């Protein structure tokens, strides 16, 4: 029997383990994919997922219905992932935007790549670039919002993003060259 | 999808690529969450259970006290005042020489004694005092050694002074040509001094406030910051030390003593050992080459010499930014001084009191999970805690005289710090407060 979100929320508010399990089953795959994008290692993604769902269960009573439940959970996963990555942001020095070579925009396509390859590309990025790419390109945050979230300057956010974009384009071009003729396999 | 020069298309492509993308997590993740949820529930239950135990003990004690009071109060306060004539053969009121008090419950305890007394009643009462006249009697009390002994002439202090018929055996009641007895209410002898033992439990809300907590370089070190030892630089890009301390519980025991200053006013003091527990959460752990475990970054340990020497730049291996729960175990020796006003001062007593507690800081042991180093912060110059701090106390003490000299006491109270637990130059403040319950026994020196 499939439970509605409201039924799951009500059950979780009462601390019912069955409802918590159902909520986890319903959204864990979606959220694990998000956690994977923000992490380098599988173990790290599992830790983020675990910590996130614990926060969800602890704070489920605070969930207001002005957003959807999966969106609310996803925000918790992203915030938890950011907490995990903050240490690495410190370890990787930020670069100034002026140091970057202007990358010429070339015609690129992602259609020849599967999720697995795209995920691997994101996870290959330096940690700072990875986080900011996820926040800007996929989550849709603005640079000034990212700067506030990560307590960095807006310029640093832009430079990291530019660096991420540059690397990804480079890898896409390389892969397209290598995989020429294999497009559409994924 | 064709590539475009417009950079927004680049982002849109990535968004679309991951839209609705799912990946099933390993099955073990739910197991971890499940055990964490169970652990959290256990923690919550354990904290509540400790308080409930004390409340339950106090309620039971109170219920037993009230029941005992209802059962004994009136009878034990009443005595029968006997007067005996010297001449057992021809009792005469005018010849009254001796009198003594016998608790009424003696009479109630042994029906034969009751019958013995009552069957000779010949008169009624006057005003609020019952008075009975009777002719001299001898009686036989069988089966009650305690009553017999209590009524013996030796015990009553009239041996040798009364003309006791020689034909009475020890099994016979050796009194009295009683010519009257009356019921009176007698007050217990007032006690001026007392001493006792007590145990208690209370909430411990630290009211913790953390100030400017940064991992800072030696050149930019502020007193409030969590700083590394020496002047070696630490990267200032590290996030702020985000720490807080949540409420826990205090358990205490000790001795107390008091003196009655007047009919209503009392002064009390004592010595107590108190252990308070609270939970600190911090977000930075520092791995050093000196320890297997990580060292938590909290304002509490910033000036502990042992930790500082461990946190030399050349010994720091890695920083981890994750939330760590640390158990605080504070220990104090406390000297309360309080004044009380007795609203009731009988077998059951009720007292309002207030006073000051001097808390001598003995130490705080910070401990976390297995991978976190335990750190003890003792008193002294390095400690962020004052060696001596003061709290205010207000409470309601209820006492019940269980035996002749012993009282049981229950006191709900409220304590609040009058001065911070922490030193002026610490990077945080703690002004603990909490409701509590003390129970104990008291011996009255009459």
Coordinates of C-alpha atoms in Angstrom, one line a residue:
Chain A
X1 CA 0.0 0.0 0.0
X2 CA 1.4 3.4 -1.0
X3 CA 1.2 6.1 1.6
X4 CA 0.7 9.7 0.7
X5 CA 3.2 12.3 1.8
X6 CA 0.8 13.6 4.4
X7 CA 0.3 10.2 5.9
X8 CA 4.0 9.7 6.1
X9 CA 4.5 13.2 7.7
X10 CA 1.8 12.4 10.3
X11 CA 3.4 9.1 11.1
X12 CA 6.9 10.5 11.3
X13 CA 5.6 13.3 13.6
X14 CA 4.4 10.6 16.0
X15 CA 7.8 8.9 15.7
X16 CA 6.4 5.8 14.0
X17 CA 9.3 3.8 12.7
X18 CA 7.2 2.2 9.9
X19 CA 6.4 5.7 8.5
X20 CA 10.0 6.7 8.8
X21 CA 11.0 3.6 6.8
X22 CA 8.4 4.3 4.2
X23 CA 9.5 7.9 3.8
X24 CA 13.1 6.7 3.4
X25 CA 12.1 4.1 0.8
X26 CA 10.2 6.7 -1.1
X27 CA 12.9 9.3 -1.4
X28 CA 16.2 7.8 -0.6
X29 CA 17.1 6.9 -4.2
X30 CA 16.4 10.5 -5.3
X31 CA 18.4 12.0 -2.4
X32 CA 21.3 9.5 -2.7
X33 CA 21.8 10.8 -6.3
X34 CA 22.0 14.3 -4.9
X35 CA 24.5 13.3 -2.2
X36 CA 26.6 11.5 -4.8
X37 CA 26.9 14.7 -6.8
X38 CA 28.4 16.5 -3.8
X39 CA 30.8 13.8 -2.7
X40 CA 33.9 12.1 -3.9
X41 CA 33.5 8.8 -2.4
X42 CA 30.6 6.5 -2.0
X43 CA 31.1 6.3 1.8
X44 CA 30.8 10.0 2.0
X45 CA 27.6 10.0 0.0
X46 CA 26.2 7.4 2.4
X47 CA 27.2 9.5 5.4
X48 CA 25.4 12.5 3.9
X49 CA 22.3 10.5 3.2
X50 CA 22.2 9.0 6.7
X51 CA 22.8 12.4 8.4
X52 CA 20.2 14.1 6.2
X53 CA 17.4 11.6 6.9
X54 CA 18.1 11.8 10.6
X55 CA 17.7 15.6 10.3
X56 CA 14.5 15.1 8.3
X57 CA 13.0 12.9 11.1
X58 CA 14.1 15.2 13.8
X59 CA 12.7 18.3 12.1
X60 CA 9.7 16.9 10.3
X61 CA 7.3 18.8 12.6
X62 CA 8.9 22.0 11.3
X63 CA 8.0 21.1 7.7
X64 CA 5.6 23.7 6.3
X65 CA 3.5 23.0 3.3
X66 CA 4.7 26.0 1.4
X67 CA 7.0 23.7 -0.5
X68 CA 6.9 20.1 -1.5
X69 CA 8.2 17.4 0.8
X70 CA 10.9 16.1 -1.7
X71 CA 12.1 19.7 -2.2
X72 CA 12.3 20.2 1.5
X73 CA 14.3 17.0 1.9
X74 CA 16.5 17.9 -1.0
X75 CA 17.4 21.2 0.7
X76 CA 18.4 19.3 3.8
X77 CA 20.6 17.0 1.8
X78 CA 22.3 19.9 0.0
X79 CA 22.9 21.7 3.3
X80 CA 24.3 18.6 4.9
X81 CA 26.5 18.0 1.9
X82 CA 27.8 21.5 2.2
X83 CA 28.7 21.0 5.8
X84 CA 30.6 18.0 4.8
X85 CA 32.5 19.8 2.1
X86 CA 33.3 23.0 3.9
X87 CA 36.5 21.5 5.2
X88 CA 37.7 20.7 1.8
X89 CA 36.8 24.2 0.5
X90 CA 39.3 25.4 3.0
X91 CA 41.9 22.9 1.8
X92 CA 41.6 23.9 -1.9
X93 CA 42.7 27.4 -2.5
X94 CA 40.3 29.6 -4.3
X95 CA 41.5 31.1 -7.6
X96 CA 40.9 34.6 -8.8
X97 CA 38.7 35.0 -11.8
X98 CA 41.3 37.0 -13.5
X99 CA 43.7 34.0 -13.4
X100 CA 41.5 32.0 -15.6
X101 CA 42.0 31.6 -19.3
X102 CA 39.0 32.5 -21.2
X103 CA 37.6 29.3 -22.6
X104 CA 36.2 29.6 -26.0
X105 CA 32.7 28.2 -26.1
X106 CA 32.6 25.3 -28.5
X107 CA 29.7 23.2 -29.6
X108 CA 29.1 20.6 -27.0
X109 CA 26.5 18.0 -26.3
X110 CA 25.7 15.9 -23.3
X111 CA 23.3 13.6 -25.1
X112 CA 26.0 11.1 -25.8
X113 CA 26.7 10.7 -22.1
X114 CA 25.0 8.5 -19.6
X115 CA 24.3 9.5 -16.0
X116 CA 27.2 7.5 -14.8
X117 CA 29.7 9.3 -16.9
X118 CA 28.3 12.8 -16.1
X119 CA 28.3 11.9 -12.5
X120 CA 31.9 10.9 -12.7
X121 CA 32.8 14.1 -14.4
X122 CA 31.2 16.1 -11.6
X123 CA 33.0 14.1 -9.0
X124 CA 36.3 14.5 -10.7
X125 CA 36.1 18.3 -10.2
X126 CA 38.2 19.9 -7.4
X127 CA 35.9 20.0 -4.3
X128 CA 35.3 23.8 -4.4
X129 CA 34.5 23.6 -8.1
X130 CA 32.3 20.6 -7.6
X131 CA 30.2 22.2 -4.9
X132 CA 29.8 25.5 -6.7
X133 CA 29.0 23.8 -10.0
X134 CA 26.3 21.7 -8.3
X135 CA 24.8 24.8 -6.6
X136 CA 24.9 27.0 -9.6
X137 CA 24.3 24.8 -12.7
X138 CA 22.1 22.1 -11.3
X139 CA 20.4 23.5 -8.1
X140 CA 20.0 26.9 -9.8
X141 CA 21.4 29.2 -7.0
X142 CA 22.8 32.6 -7.9
X143 CA 26.4 33.5 -7.3
X144 CA 25.5 36.0 -4.5
X145 CA 23.4 33.3 -2.8
X146 CA 26.2 30.8 -3.0
X147 CA 28.6 33.4 -1.7
X148 CA 26.4 33.8 1.3
X149 CA 25.9 30.1 1.9
X150 CA 29.6 29.3 1.8
X151 CA 30.8 32.5 3.4
X152 CA 33.0 33.3 0.4
X153 CA 33.0 36.3 -1.9
X154 CA 30.8 36.4 -5.0
X155 CA 34.0 36.7 -7.1
X156 CA 35.3 33.4 -5.7
X157 CA 32.0 31.7 -6.5
X158 CA 32.2 32.9 -10.1
X159 CA 35.8 32.0 -10.5
X160 CA 35.3 28.5 -9.1
X161 CA 32.3 28.1 -11.4
X162 CA 34.3 29.2 -14.4
X163 CA 37.0 26.8 -13.5
X164 CA 34.5 24.0 -13.2
X165 CA 32.8 24.8 -16.5
X166 CA 36.2 24.9 -18.2
X167 CA 37.2 21.5 -16.9
X168 CA 33.9 19.9 -17.8
X169 CA 34.0 21.3 -21.3
X170 CA 37.5 20.0 -21.7
X171 CA 36.5 16.5 -20.5
X172 CA 33.5 16.5 -22.7
X173 CA 35.5 17.3 -25.7
X174 CA 38.0 14.7 -24.9
X175 CA 35.3 12.1 -24.3
X176 CA 33.6 13.0 -27.5
X177 CA 36.8 12.6 -29.4
X178 CA 37.5 9.2 -27.8
X179 CA 34.0 8.0 -28.1
X180 CA 33.4 9.2 -31.5
X181 CA 31.0 6.9 -33.2
X182 CA 29.7 5.5 -29.9
X183 CA 27.3 8.4 -29.2
X184 CA 23.9 7.3 -28.1
X185 CA 25.2 4.1 -26.4
X186 CA 24.1 5.2 -22.9
Chain B
X1 CA 21.0 18.1 -27.9
X2 CA 23.1 20.5 -30.0
X3 CA 25.8 22.5 -28.3
X4 CA 25.3 26.3 -28.1
X5 CA 27.4 29.2 -27.3
X6 CA 24.9 30.5 -24.9
X7 CA 26.1 29.6 -21.4
X8 CA 22.6 29.3 -20.0
X9 CA 22.1 26.3 -22.3
X10 CA 25.1 24.7 -20.7
X11 CA 23.4 24.8 -17.3
X12 CA 20.1 23.8 -18.7
X13 CA 21.6 20.7 -20.3
X14 CA 23.1 19.6 -17.0
X15 CA 19.9 20.3 -15.1
X16 CA 18.0 18.2 -17.6
X17 CA 20.6 15.4 -17.5
X18 CA 20.0 15.0 -13.8
X19 CA 16.3 15.7 -13.6
X20 CA 14.6 12.8 -12.0
X21 CA 17.8 10.9 -11.8
X22 CA 17.8 8.3 -9.0
X23 CA 20.3 5.9 -7.6
X24 CA 19.5 3.3 -5.0
X25 CA 21.6 3.6 -1.9
X26 CA 23.2 0.5 -0.3
X27 CA 20.8 -1.4 2.0
X28 CA 23.1 -0.8 5.0
X29 CA 22.3 2.9 5.2
X30 CA 18.8 2.4 6.5
X31 CA 20.2 0.1 9.2
X32 CA 22.5 2.9 10.3
X33 CA 19.6 5.3 10.4
X34 CA 17.5 2.9 12.3
X35 CA 20.1 2.3 15.0
X36 CA 20.7 6.0 15.3
X37 CA 17.0 6.7 15.7
X38 CA 16.8 4.0 18.4
X39 CA 19.8 5.5 20.2
X40 CA 18.3 8.9 20.1
X41 CA 15.1 7.6 21.6
X42 CA 17.0 5.8 24.3
X43 CA 18.9 9.0 25.1
X44 CA 15.7 10.9 25.5
X45 CA 14.0 8.3 27.6
X46 CA 17.1 8.0 29.8
X47 CA 17.1 11.7 30.5
X48 CA 13.4 11.7 31.3
X49 CA 13.5 8.6 33.3
X50 CA 16.1 10.0 35.7
X51 CA 13.9 12.9 36.6
X52 CA 10.8 10.8 36.8
X53 CA 12.5 8.4 39.2
X54 CA 13.1 11.3 41.6
X55 CA 9.6 12.6 41.2
X56 CA 8.2 9.2 41.8
X57 CA 10.3 8.7 44.9
X58 CA 9.2 12.1 46.2
X59 CA 5.5 11.3 45.5
X60 CA 5.8 7.9 47.2
X61 CA 7.5 9.5 50.2
X62 CA 4.9 12.2 50.4
X63 CA 2.1 9.7 50.2
X64 CA 3.6 7.5 52.9
X65 CA 4.1 10.6 55.0
X66 CA 0.6 11.8 54.7
X67 CA -0.8 8.4 55.3
X68 CA 1.3 8.0 58.4
X69 CA 0.3 11.4 59.5
X70 CA -3.4 10.7 59.2
X71 CA -3.0 7.4 61.1
X72 CA -0.9 8.7 64.0
X73 CA -1.2 12.4 64.3
X74 CA -4.2 12.8 66.6
X75 CA -3.6 9.7 68.7
X76 CA 0.0 10.2 69.2
X77 CA -0.4 13.8 70.2
X78 CA -2.9 12.9 72.8
X79 CA -2.0 11.6 76.2
X80 CA -4.0 10.5 79.2
X81 CA -3.0 12.2 82.3
X82 CA -3.4 10.0 85.2
X83 CA -3.4 11.0 88.8
X84 CA -3.0 8.5 91.5
X85 CA -3.8 8.5 95.2
X86 CA -1.3 7.2 97.6
X87 CA -3.7 5.1 99.5
X88 CA -4.7 2.3 97.2
X89 CA -7.3 0.9 99.6
X90 CA -9.1 4.2 100.1
X91 CA -8.5 6.5 97.2
X92 CA -9.1 10.1 97.9
X93 CA -8.8 13.0 95.6
X94 CA -7.3 15.1 98.3
X95 CA -4.5 12.7 98.6
X96 CA -3.3 13.2 95.0
X97 CA 0.4 13.0 95.0
X98 CA 1.6 11.7 91.6
X99 CA 0.6 12.2 88.1
X100 CA 2.0 11.1 84.7
X101 CA 1.2 11.0 81.1
X102 CA 0.6 8.0 79.0
X103 CA 0.2 8.2 75.3
X104 CA -3.3 7.4 74.3
X105 CA -2.2 5.0 71.6
X106 CA -1.0 2.7 74.4
X107 CA -4.6 2.4 75.5
X108 CA -5.8 1.9 72.0
X109 CA -3.2 -0.7 71.3
X110 CA -4.3 -3.0 74.0
X111 CA -8.0 -3.5 74.3
X112 CA -7.7 -5.0 77.7
X113 CA -6.1 -1.8 78.9
X114 CA -8.8 0.2 77.2
X115 CA -11.5 -1.9 78.8
X116 CA -9.7 -1.7 82.1
X117 CA -9.8 2.1 82.0
X118 CA -13.2 2.5 80.5
X119 CA -15.2 0.2 82.7
X120 CA -14.4 2.4 85.6
X121 CA -15.6 5.6 84.2
X122 CA -18.0 7.4 86.4
X123 CA -18.1 11.0 85.2
X124 CA -18.3 13.1 82.1
X125 CA -16.4 16.1 80.7
X126 CA -16.1 19.7 81.4
X127 CA -15.5 22.2 78.7
X128 CA -12.9 21.1 76.2
X129 CA -11.2 18.8 78.7
X130 CA -12.6 15.4 79.5
X131 CA -12.5 14.5 83.1
X132 CA -13.4 11.2 84.7
X133 CA -13.6 10.2 88.2
X134 CA -13.3 6.7 89.3
X135 CA -12.7 4.6 92.3
X136 CA -9.5 2.9 92.9
X137 CA -9.0 -0.2 90.8
X138 CA -6.5 -2.8 90.2
X139 CA -6.4 -4.5 86.9
X140 CA -4.7 -7.3 85.2
X141 CA -3.1 -6.7 81.8
X142 CA -2.4 -9.8 80.0
X143 CA -0.6 -10.4 76.9
X144 CA 1.1 -7.0 76.4
X145 CA 4.6 -6.8 77.7
X146 CA 5.2 -3.4 76.3
X147 CA 2.1 -1.9 78.1
X148 CA 2.9 -3.6 81.3
X149 CA 6.4 -2.2 81.3
X150 CA 5.3 1.2 80.4
X151 CA 2.9 1.3 83.2
X152 CA 5.2 -0.1 85.8
X153 CA 5.8 2.0 88.8
X154 CA 9.5 2.2 88.2
X155 CA 8.9 3.6 84.7
X156 CA 6.3 6.0 86.0
X157 CA 8.7 7.2 88.7
X158 CA 6.5 6.4 91.6
X159 CA 8.0 3.2 92.8
X160 CA 8.5 3.2 96.5
X161 CA 6.2 6.1 97.0
X162 CA 2.9 4.3 96.6
X163 CA 1.5 1.7 98.9
X164 CA 1.3 -1.2 96.6
X165 CA -0.6 -4.2 97.7
X166 CA 1.8 -7.0 98.2
X167 CA -0.5 -9.6 96.7
X168 CA -0.1 -8.2 93.2
X169 CA 2.2 -10.2 91.0
X170 CA 4.3 -8.6 88.2
X171 CA 1.6 -9.8 85.8
X172 CA -0.9 -7.5 87.4
X173 CA -1.1 -3.9 86.8
X174 CA 0.7 -2.3 89.6
X175 CA -1.1 0.9 89.7
X176 CA -3.2 2.6 91.1
X177 CA -6.1 3.9 92.9
X178 CA -6.7 6.3 90.1
X179 CA -9.0 9.0 91.0
X180 CA -9.0 10.9 87.7
X181 CA -7.6 11.1 84.3
X182 CA -8.0 13.5 81.5
X183 CA -7.1 13.8 77.9
X184 CA -4.7 16.5 77.0
X185 CA -2.9 17.5 73.9
X186 CA 0.8 18.0 74.6
X187 CA 3.2 19.6 72.3
X188 CA 6.4 17.8 71.5
X189 CA 9.5 19.3 73.0
X190 CA 10.8 22.0 70.7
X191 CA 14.1 21.1 68.9
X192 CA 16.6 23.9 68.4
X193 CA 19.3 22.2 66.4
X194 CA 19.3 19.6 63.7
X195 CA 21.6 17.8 61.3
X196 CA 20.8 15.6 58.3
X197 CA 21.6 13.9 55.0
X198 CA 20.1 14.8 51.7
X199 CA 20.2 13.7 48.1
X200 CA 18.7 15.5 45.1
X201 CA 18.3 15.9 41.4
X202 CA 17.7 19.0 39.4
X203 CA 17.6 20.3 35.8
X204 CA 20.9 21.9 34.7
X205 CA 20.2 24.5 32.0
X206 CA 23.6 26.0 31.2
X207 CA 22.3 29.1 29.4
X208 CA 25.3 28.9 27.3
X209 CA 26.5 31.8 25.2
X210 CA 29.4 31.5 22.8
X211 CA 31.1 34.6 21.4
X212 CA 33.7 35.1 18.7
X213 CA 34.9 31.6 18.0
X214 CA 37.3 31.4 15.2
X215 CA 40.2 29.2 14.5
X216 CA 42.6 32.1 14.2
X217 CA 46.2 32.8 13.4
X218 CA 48.6 33.6 16.2
X219 CA 48.9 37.2 14.9
X220 CA 45.2 37.7 15.0
X221 CA 44.4 35.9 18.2
X222 CA 41.6 37.2 20.3
X223 CA 41.0 36.2 23.8
X224 CA 37.6 34.8 23.0
X225 CA 38.8 32.7 20.1
X226 CA 39.7 29.1 20.0
X227 CA 43.3 29.5 19.0
X228 CA 46.1 27.1 18.4
X229 CA 49.3 27.1 20.4
X230 CA 52.3 29.2 19.5
X231 CA 52.3 31.9 16.8
X232 CA 52.0 29.5 13.9
X233 CA 49.4 30.6 11.4
X234 CA 46.2 28.7 10.9
X235 CA 44.2 29.2 7.8
X236 CA 41.6 31.8 8.4
X237 CA 39.3 30.2 5.9
X238 CA 38.2 27.7 8.4
X239 CA 34.5 28.1 9.4
X240 CA 33.6 29.6 12.8
X241 CA 33.6 27.2 15.8
X242 CA 29.8 26.7 16.1
X243 CA 29.2 25.4 19.6
X244 CA 26.3 25.2 22.0
X245 CA 25.6 23.4 25.3
X246 CA 22.2 21.8 25.9
X247 CA 20.5 21.1 29.2
X248 CA 21.2 18.1 31.3
X249 CA 20.7 17.0 34.9
X250 CA 22.4 17.6 38.3
X251 CA 22.7 14.9 41.0
X252 CA 23.8 16.0 44.4
X253 CA 24.2 14.6 47.9
X254 CA 25.5 16.0 51.2
X255 CA 25.1 16.9 54.8
X256 CA 23.2 19.8 56.3
X257 CA 22.5 21.3 59.6
X258 CA 20.3 24.1 61.0
X259 CA 19.4 26.1 63.9
X260 CA 16.1 27.6 65.0
X261 CA 16.5 31.3 65.5
X262 CA 13.0 31.9 66.8
X263 CA 9.6 30.2 66.8
X264 CA 9.4 30.6 63.0
X265 CA 12.7 31.6 61.6
X266 CA 15.5 29.0 60.9
X267 CA 19.0 29.2 59.4
X268 CA 20.4 26.3 57.5
X269 CA 23.7 25.4 55.9
X270 CA 25.7 22.3 54.8
X271 CA 28.1 20.8 52.4
X272 CA 27.1 19.1 49.1
X273 CA 28.8 17.3 46.3
X274 CA 27.1 18.0 42.9
X275 CA 27.6 16.5 39.5
X276 CA 26.0 18.2 36.6
X277 CA 25.8 16.8 33.1
X278 CA 25.2 18.7 29.9
X279 CA 25.9 18.2 26.2
X280 CA 28.2 20.3 24.1
X281 CA 27.9 20.3 20.3
X282 CA 30.8 21.6 18.3
X283 CA 31.5 21.4 14.5
X284 CA 35.3 21.2 14.3
X285 CA 37.5 18.2 15.1
X286 CA 41.3 18.4 14.9
X287 CA 43.3 15.4 14.2
X288 CA 46.9 15.6 15.5
X289 CA 49.9 13.3 15.3
X290 CA 49.9 13.1 19.1
X291 CA 46.6 11.3 19.6
X292 CA 44.6 8.6 17.9
X293 CA 41.5 10.5 18.7
X294 CA 40.5 13.9 17.3
X295 CA 40.4 16.9 19.6
X296 CA 37.1 18.8 19.6
X297 CA 37.4 22.6 19.1
X298 CA 35.4 24.3 21.8
X299 CA 36.0 27.5 23.7
X300 CA 36.1 25.4 26.9
X301 CA 39.5 23.8 26.0
X302 CA 41.1 26.8 24.4
X303 CA 43.5 27.5 27.3
X304 CA 44.1 24.1 28.6
X305 CA 47.8 23.8 28.4
X306 CA 47.9 20.1 27.5
X307 CA 45.5 20.6 24.6
X308 CA 47.4 23.7 23.4
X309 CA 50.7 21.9 23.3
X310 CA 49.0 19.1 21.3
X311 CA 47.5 21.6 18.9
X312 CA 50.8 23.0 17.7
X313 CA 50.7 23.6 14.0
X314 CA 53.3 21.0 13.3
X315 CA 51.3 18.4 15.1
X316 CA 48.0 19.1 13.3
X317 CA 47.3 16.5 10.7
X318 CA 43.8 17.3 9.5
X319 CA 40.7 19.4 10.3
X320 CA 37.3 17.7 10.1
X321 CA 34.2 19.8 10.0
X322 CA 31.4 17.7 11.4
X323 CA 29.0 17.9 14.4
X324 CA 30.4 16.3 17.5
X325 CA 28.4 15.7 20.7
X326 CA 30.4 16.0 23.9
X327 CA 29.2 15.0 27.3
X328 CA 30.2 17.5 30.0
X329 CA 30.5 16.2 33.5
X330 CA 30.9 19.2 35.9
X331 CA 31.8 18.6 39.5
X332 CA 31.2 21.0 42.3
X333 CA 31.5 21.2 46.1
X334 CA 28.6 23.5 47.2
X335 CA 28.0 25.3 50.5
X336 CA 24.4 26.5 50.7
X337 CA 23.3 29.1 53.3
X338 CA 19.6 29.8 53.5
X339 CA 17.1 31.3 55.8
X340 CA 13.7 29.8 56.3
X341 CA 10.3 30.7 57.6
X342 CA 8.2 27.9 59.1
X343 CA 4.5 28.2 58.2
X344 CA 3.8 25.0 60.0
X345 CA 5.9 23.6 62.8
X346 CA 4.4 20.5 64.2
X347 CA 4.8 16.9 63.3
X348 CA 4.2 18.1 59.8
X349 CA 6.3 21.2 58.9
X350 CA 6.2 23.5 56.0
X351 CA 8.9 26.1 55.4
X352 CA 9.6 28.7 52.8
X353 CA 13.3 29.3 52.3
X354 CA 15.8 31.2 50.2
X355 CA 19.5 31.7 50.2
X356 CA 22.8 31.6 48.5
X357 CA 25.0 28.7 47.4
X358 CA 28.8 29.0 47.1
X359 CA 29.9 26.6 44.3
X360 CA 33.5 25.5 44.3
X361 CA 34.4 24.3 40.9
X362 CA 36.2 20.9 40.9
X363 CA 36.4 20.1 37.2
X364 CA 34.7 19.2 34.0
X365 CA 35.3 16.1 32.0
X366 CA 34.5 16.4 28.3
X367 CA 34.0 13.1 26.5
X368 CA 32.5 12.0 23.2
X369 CA 32.4 9.0 21.1
X370 CA 35.4 6.6 20.8
X371 CA 37.2 8.7 18.2
X372 CA 37.1 11.9 20.3
X373 CA 39.7 12.5 22.9
X374 CA 38.4 13.0 26.5
X375 CA 39.6 16.2 28.1
X376 CA 39.4 17.2 31.8
X377 CA 39.3 20.9 32.5
X378 CA 40.4 21.3 36.1
X379 CA 40.2 24.5 38.2
X380 CA 43.0 27.0 38.2
X381 CA 44.5 29.7 36.0
X382 CA 44.1 27.7 32.7
X383 CA 40.5 27.0 33.3
X384 CA 37.8 29.1 31.7
X385 CA 35.6 28.4 34.8
X386 CA 35.7 30.4 38.0
X387 CA 37.0 28.5 41.0
X388 CA 34.2 30.0 43.0
X389 CA 30.8 31.1 41.8
X390 CA 27.5 31.8 43.4
X391 CA 23.9 30.7 42.9
X392 CA 20.6 31.8 44.4
X393 CA 18.2 29.3 45.8
X394 CA 14.5 29.4 46.7
X395 CA 12.4 26.5 47.8
X396 CA 9.5 25.0 49.9
X397 CA 10.6 22.4 52.4
X398 CA 8.1 19.9 53.7
X399 CA 9.0 17.8 56.7
X400 CA 7.3 15.0 58.6
X401 CA 8.3 13.7 62.0
X402 CA 8.6 10.0 61.3
X403 CA 10.1 9.0 64.7
X404 CA 10.7 10.8 67.9
X405 CA 13.8 12.7 66.6
X406 CA 13.8 12.0 62.9
X407 CA 12.1 13.9 60.2
X408 CA 11.9 13.1 56.5
X409 CA 12.2 16.1 54.3
X410 CA 11.2 16.9 50.7
X411 CA 12.1 20.2 49.1
X412 CA 11.2 21.3 45.6
X413 CA 13.4 24.3 44.7
X414 CA 14.8 26.6 42.0
X415 CA 18.4 27.6 41.6
X416 CA 19.9 30.2 39.3
X417 CA 23.4 31.5 38.9
X418 CA 24.1 34.9 40.5
X419 CA 27.5 35.1 38.9
X420 CA 28.6 33.4 35.7
X421 CA 30.2 30.1 36.0
X422 CA 32.9 31.4 33.5
X423 CA 35.7 33.8 33.9
X424 CA 35.5 37.3 32.4
X425 CA 38.0 36.6 29.6
X426 CA 36.4 33.3 28.5
X427 CA 35.0 33.1 25.0
X428 CA 31.7 32.0 26.4
X429 CA 29.3 32.4 29.3
X430 CA 27.3 29.9 31.3
X431 CA 24.7 30.9 33.9
X432 CA 23.2 27.6 34.9
X433 CA 19.6 27.4 36.3
X434 CA 17.1 24.7 37.0
X435 CA 14.3 23.3 39.0
X436 CA 15.2 20.5 41.4
X437 CA 14.0 18.2 44.2
X438 CA 15.9 17.4 47.4
X439 CA 14.9 14.7 49.8
X440 CA 16.5 13.7 53.0
X441 CA 16.4 12.8 56.7
X442 CA 17.0 15.1 59.6
X443 CA 17.9 14.4 63.2
X444 CA 16.6 16.8 65.8
X445 CA 18.7 17.4 68.9
X446 CA 16.2 18.0 71.7

